Amino acid sequence: MSRYIATRAIRGSNALVAEAEALLKQAVEEKGADTPVAFPNTAYFLPVTFGMLAHEVNTLGDLEFSLAHAKKLLHPLPEDNLWVPYLGETLDSGMATLLAAEAIEGVRFAYGEEPTLYPGLELAGSTSYPQLNGTGHLNGPIDDIQLRSWGIQLVDGRMPGFAALVGAAHSNEAAVAIVRELQRRNILTFLCGNTNGRSVIDQLHEEGVEMGYDTYIVPFGTDTISAIYPLGFATRSALTFGGLKAGQWRDILIYNKFRVFAFVLALGEVDDLKYAAAAGAISYGFPTIADTVIPEILPTGVTRYEHVISMPWNEIEAETEEERAAKMVQRAIEVRGVKVKITEVPVPVAYGSAFEGEVVRRADMRAEFGGKNSRAFEYLLMAPMDEVEDGKIELIGPGLDTLDEGGSMDLALVVEVAGRKMQEDFEPVLERQFHYFINGASGIQHIGQRDITWIRISKAAAEKGFDLKHFGDILYARFHADFGAIVDKLQIKIITDPDLHAEWLAKAREAYDFRNRRLADLTDDAVDTFYSCILCQSFAPTHVCVVSPQRLGLCGAYNWLDCKASYEINPTGPNQPIQKGQCLDDDKGYFAGVNEYAKMASQGTVEEVTMYSIMENPMTACGCFECIVMVIPEANGVMVVSREDPSMTPAGMTFSTLAGIAGGGLQTPGIMGVGKFYLTSPKFVSADGGFKRIVWMSSFLKETMAEEFKQVAEREGDPDLIAKIADETICTDVEGLLAYLESVGHPALTMDMMF
Amino acid sequence: MTVEIPVEKWSGKVIEVALGATAEEGGTRTHAVTVGGQTTLPFLHFEGAIPYPPRIAIEISDQRPGDWSPLLLEAWGDVVKDPAAWAKAAEEAGAELILLQLSLTKDGDTPVTVADAQAVTRQVLDATGLPLIVFGPGQVDADNELLVAVAEEASGERLLLGICEEKNYRTIVAAALAHNHLVTARTAMDVNLAKQLNILISDMGLPLNRIVMDPTSAALGYGMEYGYSVMERLRIAALQGDKMTQLPMLVTVGYEAWRQKESKVGVGVPEAWGEWEERAILWETLTTTTLIESGADIVIMRHPEAVRRARVFIDRLMGK
């Protein structure tokens, strides 16, 4: 906590409360304690006072209670030589300031001095003041009708939040630029205060910017005290939409912290009163971003992220006022944690998942990247927040126009992602999405990933204007739309320049290699959390998949990292974290947490589940398994049948018949549905002897996973193991199987008996 | 020999949800209609409490429905052109709740406006004292625009607004929050999706006792048993204590039953199917009574005769 800020806020609040007391005393003397006090068209009295204290102010006399409470919240200035944490004092002072400010506005209404007159100003929609007969005026408090209308948009997310601009901008041009930037992002703009007598309201008025409800720009008043109105709006939001009652001050503040995405832009010099009011806003979780040099409060706590940020206008690196405004607003929404929403993918061709499977033939091809004649790769990496400029898409190197029809070219798609919830582990999960995102564009074909990416642009797409930069537009829009929970900002480099391409390729390969090693190191023992997948309960109501680093989901589509990311993106979704809890049996893989979760999520059907055994409480299956593993008792081993294999098996059943036994959420010892990459895991039925138990396997698997199995065989210390495993081309019955196993000396024959 | 009836001890209870607000509660309804509160599976009176019977809502439309069976239009007669008169007729036919279905367009051409939606809501509120359910046309933008306006028009009436779905619920919920209404949450026949949507809606701050879930129903012969099974599982989970499944359930049986060939088509069907009108009424009645047995708390029906038969059935099950 900054001592400087604390001192100034405390001083500001002491002064304002004293001022309010004097004003009120005078008003009561002049007009009497029974004189009515009311904000127009609201059922919430003086809303901050009502929300915080459950105190209904109807008359001047009622304000005495408010100020008496405010006084209790005042503190002496910090001493010069004793340094203590000042946070509590500062927040108290902020709240005292708000109560005093609202009391002052109440007194002004009693005198008919509110709303502030502003001759010549015509608002496009405002709180109505029939007594003013059309004289130009500022808005004063927002009425309840407008509160509900905007409130619905704030709650449903169409409006990301509101910004309170306090003071005067660096120049008229800057004021307009900031407001336009906020409007562009659909952020509600509230205006109050002045700097040395000049208000941002004056600036916008001079520049002919239309203000009022209809333009989402509301001028409240030209002094700092009018900043109470935005906070009154926030308080009423919590009462109206949060189902909260007056007096639940803590809940009201917490509601605002987590649901009302508001922030303060302090424009121009910050005086004591502004510090005091900003302290009041901080209680609501609203941070302040100043365009001058002030001390910052960076640790998170009362606000979700930083509390006070200084961004001196002249030091913002930019060519124009517009760019400066854009950077300041961008910083503000980051500090407040406002999310950008993008619904359309801005490309000149049709876009949708219906185009994902499209093939672009050579004859129809405008250009190709990757494949035989060039090299393309894609790389997504996490970067610090301040190194990513959201929405920046650069094409570095020659463009599509330099390429002959049907020609090919080196290409790199490099995406740098920043996000408060982003983790390095999510890089590969996000990078794999390129394939789906890019394929969604009609006339574009995307195959492969990493450095075997292969992209084609069709002639038809190129004729419609599809260019290299559109890859960036697609990725930008889709990552924000689909992964907004973990992606706050992203910038994209589309690289065709040969030198830079080579440089980034080297970096990307280093990262691929690092990820491979990370995956290898990622063992069940190394983590304390597994993830569930209950996506398939719609048709297998009691099935619960437990996904661990060494046992991916049986459908093959979800590994542990995918589930982890999925949980971050959709915390109420089908992938929930399971704390492993106490390990009850290391060998078979019984964990207290897993048992508990399986029982709960299977509605009591599955009481216990092992992670590494097929013989005892094996994991259930839905029906989506890539392979079925089944015990062949005569051979003292197991067979593995793949979904692609239509032939008979030594169990006397084909895959489709076996699927009926393995699936449906049933726990049947001796049979299990698995993802094919689980076969290569050291934890594959490790309690029952592991990979060496496999005596028969569909030839499809042997062929498509030859490389992986070769490594497993070496790991198992038997390099010829794969050849010792029978398949459907060798035998489809037990007699044949036993004869083959004898002839090759399969290790299962001499292993411990499975039963 | 005496047979001992096994009694299950459930720990959970279905949440009680009250639709409609009386003058005392800030609305204009003559009485509220409460559903939920069960501590046992449907109609096992010997095992637990079933404080309220399943409630019958009759569906009416803001204009003469273009796609309804002639049998239905005939059964209601001229009132289908006048929502207020229709609401009254529905009340007389035994409705405990009225569902007002808003249309996308007027006469299949110009869009229904905010003013239209507000006006028809007002007419129906004035015509009947029953609590009201209002469904938007089922198209995201129109639903949001019209339901927000309806919510405002009927502020404080504790309407049941629908339909919230995972892809579009935020605006409807916000409108319900702002104007003290309830919402119905529809998911596609899946226990976990239903739970998830309930969580998402209650995360926005709407209390659970202002949410009714619609697990999606299907008609007899068209997947009804699938819906039945999902509802049964939702109810069992609720009784087992899973909070996010403890909401009352609503099913749109009239809509489902009347869009199937068996009820829709009178000519060119096998003779063995029997008389058309009787068959159609049976189709709606059987769909309704079956889903009531799986735990439906609100059934939205269309034909007055099917309503009459369902009423007899409910009364008997409730031991009247």
XYZ file of N, CA, C and O in Angstrom, chain A residues 145 148 151-158 240-243 255 259 341 534-541 570 572-574 600 603-604, chain B residues 144 148 152 155 166 170-175 177-179 189-192 195-196 199-200 202-206 226 230 233 237 240:
256
model
N -35.191 3.147 -14.575
C -35.553 2.514 -15.851
C -34.299 2.238 -16.671
O -34.083 1.150 -17.200
N -32.184 -0.583 -15.268
C -32.604 -1.940 -15.626
C -32.199 -2.264 -17.053
O -31.712 -3.344 -17.343
N -28.532 -2.492 -17.151
C -28.160 -3.581 -16.245
C -28.294 -4.921 -16.940
O -27.430 -5.789 -16.824
N -29.379 -5.098 -17.694
C -29.571 -6.374 -18.390
C -28.411 -6.621 -19.350
O -27.856 -7.712 -19.421
N -27.994 -5.550 -20.044
C -26.892 -5.722 -20.994
C -25.556 -5.966 -20.294
O -24.701 -6.675 -20.810
N -25.403 -5.370 -19.127
C -24.161 -5.613 -18.381
C -24.151 -7.043 -17.836
O -23.137 -7.720 -17.837
N -25.319 -7.486 -17.390
C -25.386 -8.821 -16.788
C -25.271 -9.903 -17.859
O -24.607 -10.918 -17.670
N -25.909 -9.693 -19.019
C -25.837 -10.756 -20.028
C -24.562 -10.673 -20.860
O -24.312 -11.537 -21.698
N -23.767 -9.622 -20.640
C -22.454 -9.576 -21.254
C -22.389 -8.822 -22.574
O -21.319 -8.689 -23.159
N -23.529 -8.313 -23.057
C -23.445 -7.554 -24.298
C -22.628 -6.291 -24.089
O -21.957 -5.797 -24.979
N -30.415 -4.829 -7.624
C -31.407 -5.239 -8.620
C -31.098 -6.619 -9.186
O -31.985 -7.463 -9.303
N -29.840 -6.821 -9.570
C -29.505 -8.052 -10.292
C -28.854 -9.102 -9.410
O -28.788 -10.271 -9.780
N -28.332 -8.693 -8.284
C -27.649 -9.656 -7.437
C -28.565 -10.232 -6.369
O -28.144 -11.069 -5.573
N -29.819 -9.785 -6.367
C -30.762 -10.282 -5.369
C -30.330 -9.912 -3.952
O -30.688 -10.593 -2.997
N -20.102 -8.473 -5.057
C -20.841 -8.611 -6.322
C -20.206 -7.721 -7.384
O -19.964 -8.135 -8.510
N -18.596 -9.070 -10.739
C -19.575 -9.056 -11.834
C -19.722 -7.737 -12.564
O -20.290 -7.701 -13.650
N -15.222 -9.769 -26.828
C -16.075 -10.785 -27.447
C -16.065 -10.625 -28.962
O -16.268 -9.531 -29.471
N -17.052 -36.774 -18.106
C -18.371 -37.404 -18.070
C -19.214 -36.916 -19.245
O -20.431 -36.888 -19.202
N -18.495 -36.565 -20.317
C -19.168 -36.084 -21.523
C -20.163 -37.114 -22.056
O -21.201 -36.772 -22.610
N -19.842 -38.386 -21.894
C -20.641 -39.429 -22.530
C -21.770 -39.952 -21.643
O -22.417 -40.931 -21.995
N -21.987 -39.320 -20.505
C -23.044 -39.830 -19.629
C -24.435 -39.703 -20.234
O -25.375 -40.316 -19.745
N -24.537 -38.904 -21.315
C -25.855 -38.797 -21.952
C -26.327 -40.161 -22.434
O -27.506 -40.439 -22.434
N -25.398 -41.007 -22.864
C -25.845 -42.338 -23.290
C -25.277 -43.464 -22.436
O -25.716 -44.605 -22.547
N -24.306 -43.167 -21.606
C -23.811 -44.167 -20.663
C -23.809 -43.512 -19.277
O -22.777 -43.077 -18.798
N -24.981 -43.458 -18.668
C -25.183 -42.589 -17.502
C -24.298 -42.889 -16.300
O -24.106 -42.018 -15.456
N -14.051 -24.113 -19.233
C -15.446 -24.373 -18.912
C -15.522 -25.029 -17.536
O -15.626 -26.246 -17.415
N -17.662 -25.425 -15.368
C -18.824 -26.226 -14.975
C -19.026 -27.388 -15.939
O -20.043 -28.065 -15.910
N -18.056 -27.604 -16.824
C -18.211 -28.586 -17.890
C -17.932 -30.016 -17.466
O -17.861 -30.333 -16.276
N -17.755 -30.896 -18.455
C -17.639 -32.324 -18.182
C -16.285 -32.763 -17.630
O -16.145 -33.904 -17.219
N -19.637 -40.868 -6.697
C -20.547 -39.725 -6.792
C -21.055 -39.565 -8.225
O -22.262 -39.496 -8.479
N -23.505 -42.051 -9.793
C -24.705 -42.172 -8.960
C -24.673 -43.450 -8.113
O -25.671 -44.178 -8.014
N -23.501 -43.734 -7.582
C -23.394 -44.859 -6.665
C -23.190 -46.211 -7.328
O -23.063 -47.227 -6.650
N -34.580 -12.677 -27.117
C -34.000 -11.719 -26.184
C -34.726 -10.389 -26.233
O -35.044 -9.790 -25.207
N -37.301 -9.522 -22.969
C -36.910 -8.407 -22.107
C -38.082 -7.431 -21.994
O -38.423 -6.954 -20.907
N -40.417 -6.582 -18.651
C -40.619 -5.226 -18.162
C -42.117 -4.931 -18.031
O -42.576 -4.392 -17.022
N -43.571 -6.630 -14.993
C -42.635 -6.564 -13.871
C -43.315 -6.961 -12.560
O -44.384 -6.463 -12.238
N -28.288 -23.365 -23.344
C -26.888 -23.078 -23.052
C -26.352 -21.968 -23.947
O -25.569 -21.140 -23.529
N -28.333 -15.763 -20.986
C -27.913 -14.647 -20.141
C -28.905 -13.485 -20.153
O -29.228 -12.919 -19.113
N -29.387 -13.120 -21.331
C -30.280 -11.977 -21.410
C -31.607 -12.272 -20.721
O -32.153 -11.433 -20.004
N -32.115 -13.476 -20.942
C -33.400 -13.834 -20.345
C -33.273 -13.861 -18.819
O -34.136 -13.361 -18.094
N -32.173 -14.422 -18.347
C -31.959 -14.470 -16.897
C -31.815 -13.058 -16.334
O -32.393 -12.726 -15.285
N -31.084 -12.216 -17.054
C -30.912 -10.830 -16.575
C -32.268 -10.132 -16.487
O -32.543 -9.406 -15.535
N -33.114 -10.368 -17.489
C -34.445 -9.746 -17.476
C -35.263 -10.278 -16.296
O -35.990 -9.527 -15.640
N -34.033 -11.356 -13.483
C -33.449 -10.758 -12.278
C -33.985 -9.340 -12.073
O -34.341 -8.950 -10.963
N -34.026 -8.596 -13.170
C -34.398 -7.189 -13.063
C -35.869 -7.023 -12.691
O -36.229 -6.056 -12.041
N -36.722 -7.944 -13.135
C -38.157 -7.721 -12.979
C -38.866 -8.796 -12.159
O -40.061 -8.971 -12.265
N -32.019 -33.551 -23.301
C -32.076 -34.905 -22.757
C -30.733 -35.411 -22.237
O -30.190 -36.404 -22.717
N -30.186 -34.700 -21.276
C -28.894 -35.118 -20.732
C -28.779 -34.580 -19.309
O -28.905 -33.380 -19.085
N -28.555 -35.487 -18.386
C -28.511 -35.112 -16.976
C -27.436 -34.060 -16.708
O -27.682 -33.046 -16.062
N -26.242 -34.294 -17.255
C -25.147 -33.382 -16.947
C -25.321 -32.020 -17.594
O -24.969 -30.996 -17.014
N -27.751 -30.164 -15.449
C -27.083 -29.662 -14.254
C -26.239 -28.439 -14.576
O -26.250 -27.454 -13.866
N -25.507 -28.554 -15.676
C -24.593 -27.472 -16.035
C -25.357 -26.172 -16.280
O -24.964 -25.111 -15.799
N -26.452 -24.665 -13.129
C -25.325 -24.011 -12.446
C -25.046 -22.653 -13.080
O -24.902 -21.641 -12.398
N -25.000 -22.633 -14.411
C -24.682 -21.377 -15.098
C -25.717 -20.302 -14.779
O -25.380 -19.145 -14.556
N -27.758 -20.180 -12.113
C -27.720 -19.742 -10.713
C -26.433 -18.958 -10.435
O -26.423 -18.092 -9.573
N -25.374 -19.217 -11.217
C -24.153 -18.410 -11.093
C -24.398 -16.943 -11.413
O -23.674 -16.067 -10.977
N -25.396 -16.685 -12.232
C -25.701 -15.287 -12.553
C -26.452 -14.604 -11.422
O -26.737 -13.408 -11.497
N -26.791 -15.369 -10.414
C -27.436 -14.750 -9.253
C -28.924 -15.028 -9.154
O -29.586 -14.530 -8.248
N -29.472 -15.807 -10.066
C -30.892 -16.139 -9.953
C -31.022 -17.305 -8.966
O -30.408 -18.354 -9.151
N -36.665 -42.252 -23.853
C -35.362 -41.642 -23.601
C -35.537 -40.449 -22.650
O -34.837 -40.298 -21.653
N -34.199 -39.931 -18.718
C -33.413 -38.784 -18.257
C -34.116 -38.094 -17.087
O -33.493 -37.736 -16.081
N -33.759 -40.139 -14.003
C -32.423 -40.039 -13.417
C -32.211 -38.687 -12.743
O -31.560 -38.594 -11.701
N -31.354 -38.367 -8.835
C -30.191 -37.590 -8.379
C -30.632 -36.514 -7.393
O -29.961 -36.254 -6.393
N -31.294 -38.008 -4.146
C -30.037 -38.445 -3.513
C -29.271 -37.268 -2.933
O -28.261 -37.446 -2.275
